[in-house]
Amino acid sequence: AARAQCERLGLMAIVDDVIAVDPADAPAAKAEVLRRIKALGFIGDTASDARAAVQAGVPFAAVTTGQHTREVLAAAIDAPIVAT
């Protein structure tokens, strides 16, 4: 669905790949992807995104107009959050 949305929005020209993970253990699965692609950071809007960034050892930028508020995201991890 994410790939289809990127295609509909004309974003695939600037998107290298769309990677989906198993939601059963999303933070660990996302962290593994972040390590594998040698991510410099992670932008997300869920507590699982924040936890994944911490597990992968990369900075996390929170989209606080998404699924969770800054307060929810800040409570999810013990690391600074750059709100965007």
PDB file of N, CA and C in Angstrom, residues 4-38:
ATOM      1  N   ALA A   4       2.236   1.821  -3.473  1.00  0.00           N
ATOM      2  CA  ALA A   4       1.182   2.319  -4.358  1.00  0.00           C
ATOM      3  C   ALA A   4       0.892   3.792  -4.090  1.00  0.00           C
ATOM      4  N   GLN A   5       0.896   4.181  -2.822  1.00  0.00           N
ATOM      5  CA  GLN A   5       0.663   5.587  -2.493  1.00  0.00           C
ATOM      6  C   GLN A   5       1.797   6.459  -3.013  1.00  0.00           C
ATOM      7  N   CYS A   6       3.033   6.009  -2.856  1.00  0.00           N
ATOM      8  CA  CYS A   6       4.172   6.772  -3.385  1.00  0.00           C
ATOM      9  C   CYS A   6       4.067   6.911  -4.896  1.00  0.00           C
ATOM     10  N   GLU A   7       3.649   5.836  -5.560  1.00  0.00           N
ATOM     11  CA  GLU A   7       3.493   5.896  -7.013  1.00  0.00           C
ATOM     12  C   GLU A   7       2.402   6.882  -7.395  1.00  0.00           C
ATOM     13  N   ARG A   8       1.252   6.814  -6.705  1.00  0.00           N
ATOM     14  CA  ARG A   8       0.145   7.747  -7.002  1.00  0.00           C
ATOM     15  C   ARG A   8       0.562   9.199  -6.795  1.00  0.00           C
ATOM     16  N   LEU A   9       1.404   9.438  -5.806  1.00  0.00           N
ATOM     17  CA  LEU A   9       1.840  10.799  -5.497  1.00  0.00           C
ATOM     18  C   LEU A   9       3.031  11.240  -6.342  1.00  0.00           C
ATOM     19  N   GLY A  10       3.537  10.353  -7.196  1.00  0.00           N
ATOM     20  CA  GLY A  10       4.670  10.693  -8.045  1.00  0.00           C
ATOM     21  C   GLY A  10       5.982  10.793  -7.294  1.00  0.00           C
ATOM     22  N   LEU A  11       6.087  10.053  -6.191  1.00  0.00           N
ATOM     23  CA  LEU A  11       7.290  10.149  -5.357  1.00  0.00           C
ATOM     24  C   LEU A  11       8.362   9.111  -5.677  1.00  0.00           C
ATOM     25  N   MET A  12       8.046   8.125  -6.487  1.00  0.00           N
ATOM     26  CA  MET A  12       9.012   7.049  -6.725  1.00  0.00           C
ATOM     27  C   MET A  12      10.292   7.534  -7.403  1.00  0.00           C
ATOM     28  N   ALA A  13      10.249   8.681  -8.039  1.00  0.00           N
ATOM     29  CA  ALA A  13      11.468   9.220  -8.649  1.00  0.00           C
ATOM     30  C   ALA A  13      12.491   9.624  -7.581  1.00  0.00           C
ATOM     31  N   ILE A  14      12.024   9.885  -6.368  1.00  0.00           N
ATOM     32  CA  ILE A  14      12.949  10.299  -5.296  1.00  0.00           C
ATOM     33  C   ILE A  14      13.006   9.287  -4.148  1.00  0.00           C
ATOM     34  N   VAL A  15      12.280   8.163  -4.284  1.00  0.00           N
ATOM     35  CA  VAL A  15      12.266   7.120  -3.261  1.00  0.00           C
ATOM     36  C   VAL A  15      13.065   5.939  -3.788  1.00  0.00           C
ATOM     37  N   ASP A  16      14.089   5.523  -3.044  1.00  0.00           N
ATOM     38  CA  ASP A  16      14.911   4.392  -3.472  1.00  0.00           C
ATOM     39  C   ASP A  16      14.175   3.069  -3.333  1.00  0.00           C
ATOM     40  N   ASP A  17      13.435   2.913  -2.221  1.00  0.00           N
ATOM     41  CA  ASP A  17      12.772   1.649  -1.973  1.00  0.00           C
ATOM     42  C   ASP A  17      11.699   1.846  -0.912  1.00  0.00           C
ATOM     43  N   VAL A  18      10.720   0.979  -0.918  1.00  0.00           N
ATOM     44  CA  VAL A  18       9.701   0.939   0.122  1.00  0.00           C
ATOM     45  C   VAL A  18       9.839  -0.424   0.784  1.00  0.00           C
ATOM     46  N   ILE A  19      10.113  -0.428   2.086  1.00  0.00           N
ATOM     47  CA  ILE A  19      10.357  -1.670   2.807  1.00  0.00           C
ATOM     48  C   ILE A  19       9.297  -1.831   3.884  1.00  0.00           C
ATOM     49  N   ALA A  20       8.579  -2.947   3.855  1.00  0.00           N
ATOM     50  CA  ALA A  20       7.584  -3.262   4.884  1.00  0.00           C
ATOM     51  C   ALA A  20       8.155  -4.336   5.794  1.00  0.00           C
ATOM     52  N   VAL A  21       7.800  -4.258   7.078  1.00  0.00           N
ATOM     53  CA  VAL A  21       8.279  -5.249   8.041  1.00  0.00           C
ATOM     54  C   VAL A  21       7.106  -5.947   8.699  1.00  0.00           C
ATOM     55  N   ASP A  22       7.385  -7.081   9.302  1.00  0.00           N
ATOM     56  CA  ASP A  22       6.378  -7.840  10.037  1.00  0.00           C
ATOM     57  C   ASP A  22       5.978  -7.043  11.274  1.00  0.00           C
ATOM     58  N   PRO A  23       4.692  -6.758  11.443  1.00  0.00           N
ATOM     59  CA  PRO A  23       4.267  -5.959  12.591  1.00  0.00           C
ATOM     60  C   PRO A  23       4.348  -6.702  13.925  1.00  0.00           C
ATOM     61  N   ALA A  24       4.603  -8.002  13.903  1.00  0.00           N
ATOM     62  CA  ALA A  24       4.664  -8.775  15.146  1.00  0.00           C
ATOM     63  C   ALA A  24       5.735  -8.239  16.093  1.00  0.00           C
ATOM     64  N   ASP A  25       6.862  -7.819  15.559  1.00  0.00           N
ATOM     65  CA  ASP A  25       7.928  -7.199  16.362  1.00  0.00           C
ATOM     66  C   ASP A  25       8.502  -6.058  15.540  1.00  0.00           C
ATOM     67  N   ALA A  26       7.662  -5.066  15.281  1.00  0.00           N
ATOM     68  CA  ALA A  26       8.024  -3.971  14.381  1.00  0.00           C
ATOM     69  C   ALA A  26       9.296  -3.235  14.787  1.00  0.00           C
ATOM     70  N   PRO A  27       9.495  -2.875  16.066  1.00  0.00           N
ATOM     71  CA  PRO A  27      10.723  -2.133  16.392  1.00  0.00           C
ATOM     72  C   PRO A  27      11.994  -2.898  16.013  1.00  0.00           C
ATOM     73  N   ALA A  28      12.060  -4.181  16.359  1.00  0.00           N
ATOM     74  CA  ALA A  28      13.253  -4.972  16.041  1.00  0.00           C
ATOM     75  C   ALA A  28      13.416  -5.141  14.535  1.00  0.00           C
ATOM     76  N   ALA A  29      12.310  -5.375  13.832  1.00  0.00           N
ATOM     77  CA  ALA A  29      12.380  -5.558  12.379  1.00  0.00           C
ATOM     78  C   ALA A  29      12.818  -4.268  11.692  1.00  0.00           C
ATOM     79  N   LYS A  30      12.259  -3.134  12.135  1.00  0.00           N
ATOM     80  CA  LYS A  30      12.650  -1.844  11.563  1.00  0.00           C
ATOM     81  C   LYS A  30      14.117  -1.542  11.878  1.00  0.00           C
ATOM     82  N   ALA A  31      14.541  -1.844  13.104  1.00  0.00           N
ATOM     83  CA  ALA A  31      15.933  -1.603  13.489  1.00  0.00           C
ATOM     84  C   ALA A  31      16.882  -2.409  12.617  1.00  0.00           C
ATOM     85  N   GLU A  32      16.515  -3.654  12.322  1.00  0.00           N
ATOM     86  CA  GLU A  32      17.350  -4.499  11.457  1.00  0.00           C
ATOM     87  C   GLU A  32      17.473  -3.882  10.074  1.00  0.00           C
ATOM     88  N   VAL A  33      16.380  -3.371   9.535  1.00  0.00           N
ATOM     89  CA  VAL A  33      16.420  -2.717   8.223  1.00  0.00           C
ATOM     90  C   VAL A  33      17.298  -1.473   8.287  1.00  0.00           C
ATOM     91  N   LEU A  34      17.140  -0.679   9.329  1.00  0.00           N
ATOM     92  CA  LEU A  34      17.945   0.540   9.467  1.00  0.00           C
ATOM     93  C   LEU A  34      19.432   0.210   9.505  1.00  0.00           C
ATOM     94  N   ARG A  35      19.784  -0.860  10.235  1.00  0.00           N
ATOM     95  CA  ARG A  35      21.206  -1.271  10.278  1.00  0.00           C
ATOM     96  C   ARG A  35      21.666  -1.768   8.915  1.00  0.00           C
ATOM     97  N   ARG A  36      20.824  -2.585   8.271  1.00  0.00           N
ATOM     98  CA  ARG A  36      21.199  -3.171   6.968  1.00  0.00           C
ATOM     99  C   ARG A  36      21.440  -2.104   5.914  1.00  0.00           C
ATOM    100  N   ILE A  37      20.620  -1.054   5.909  1.00  0.00           N
ATOM    101  CA  ILE A  37      20.785  -0.012   4.889  1.00  0.00           C
ATOM    102  C   ILE A  37      21.732   1.097   5.348  1.00  0.00           C
ATOM    103  N   LYS A  38      22.285   0.914   6.555  1.00  0.00           N
ATOM    104  CA  LYS A  38      23.226   1.896   7.117  1.00  0.00           C
ATOM    105  C   LYS A  38      22.595   3.296   7.158  1.00  0.00           C
TER     106      LYS A  38
END
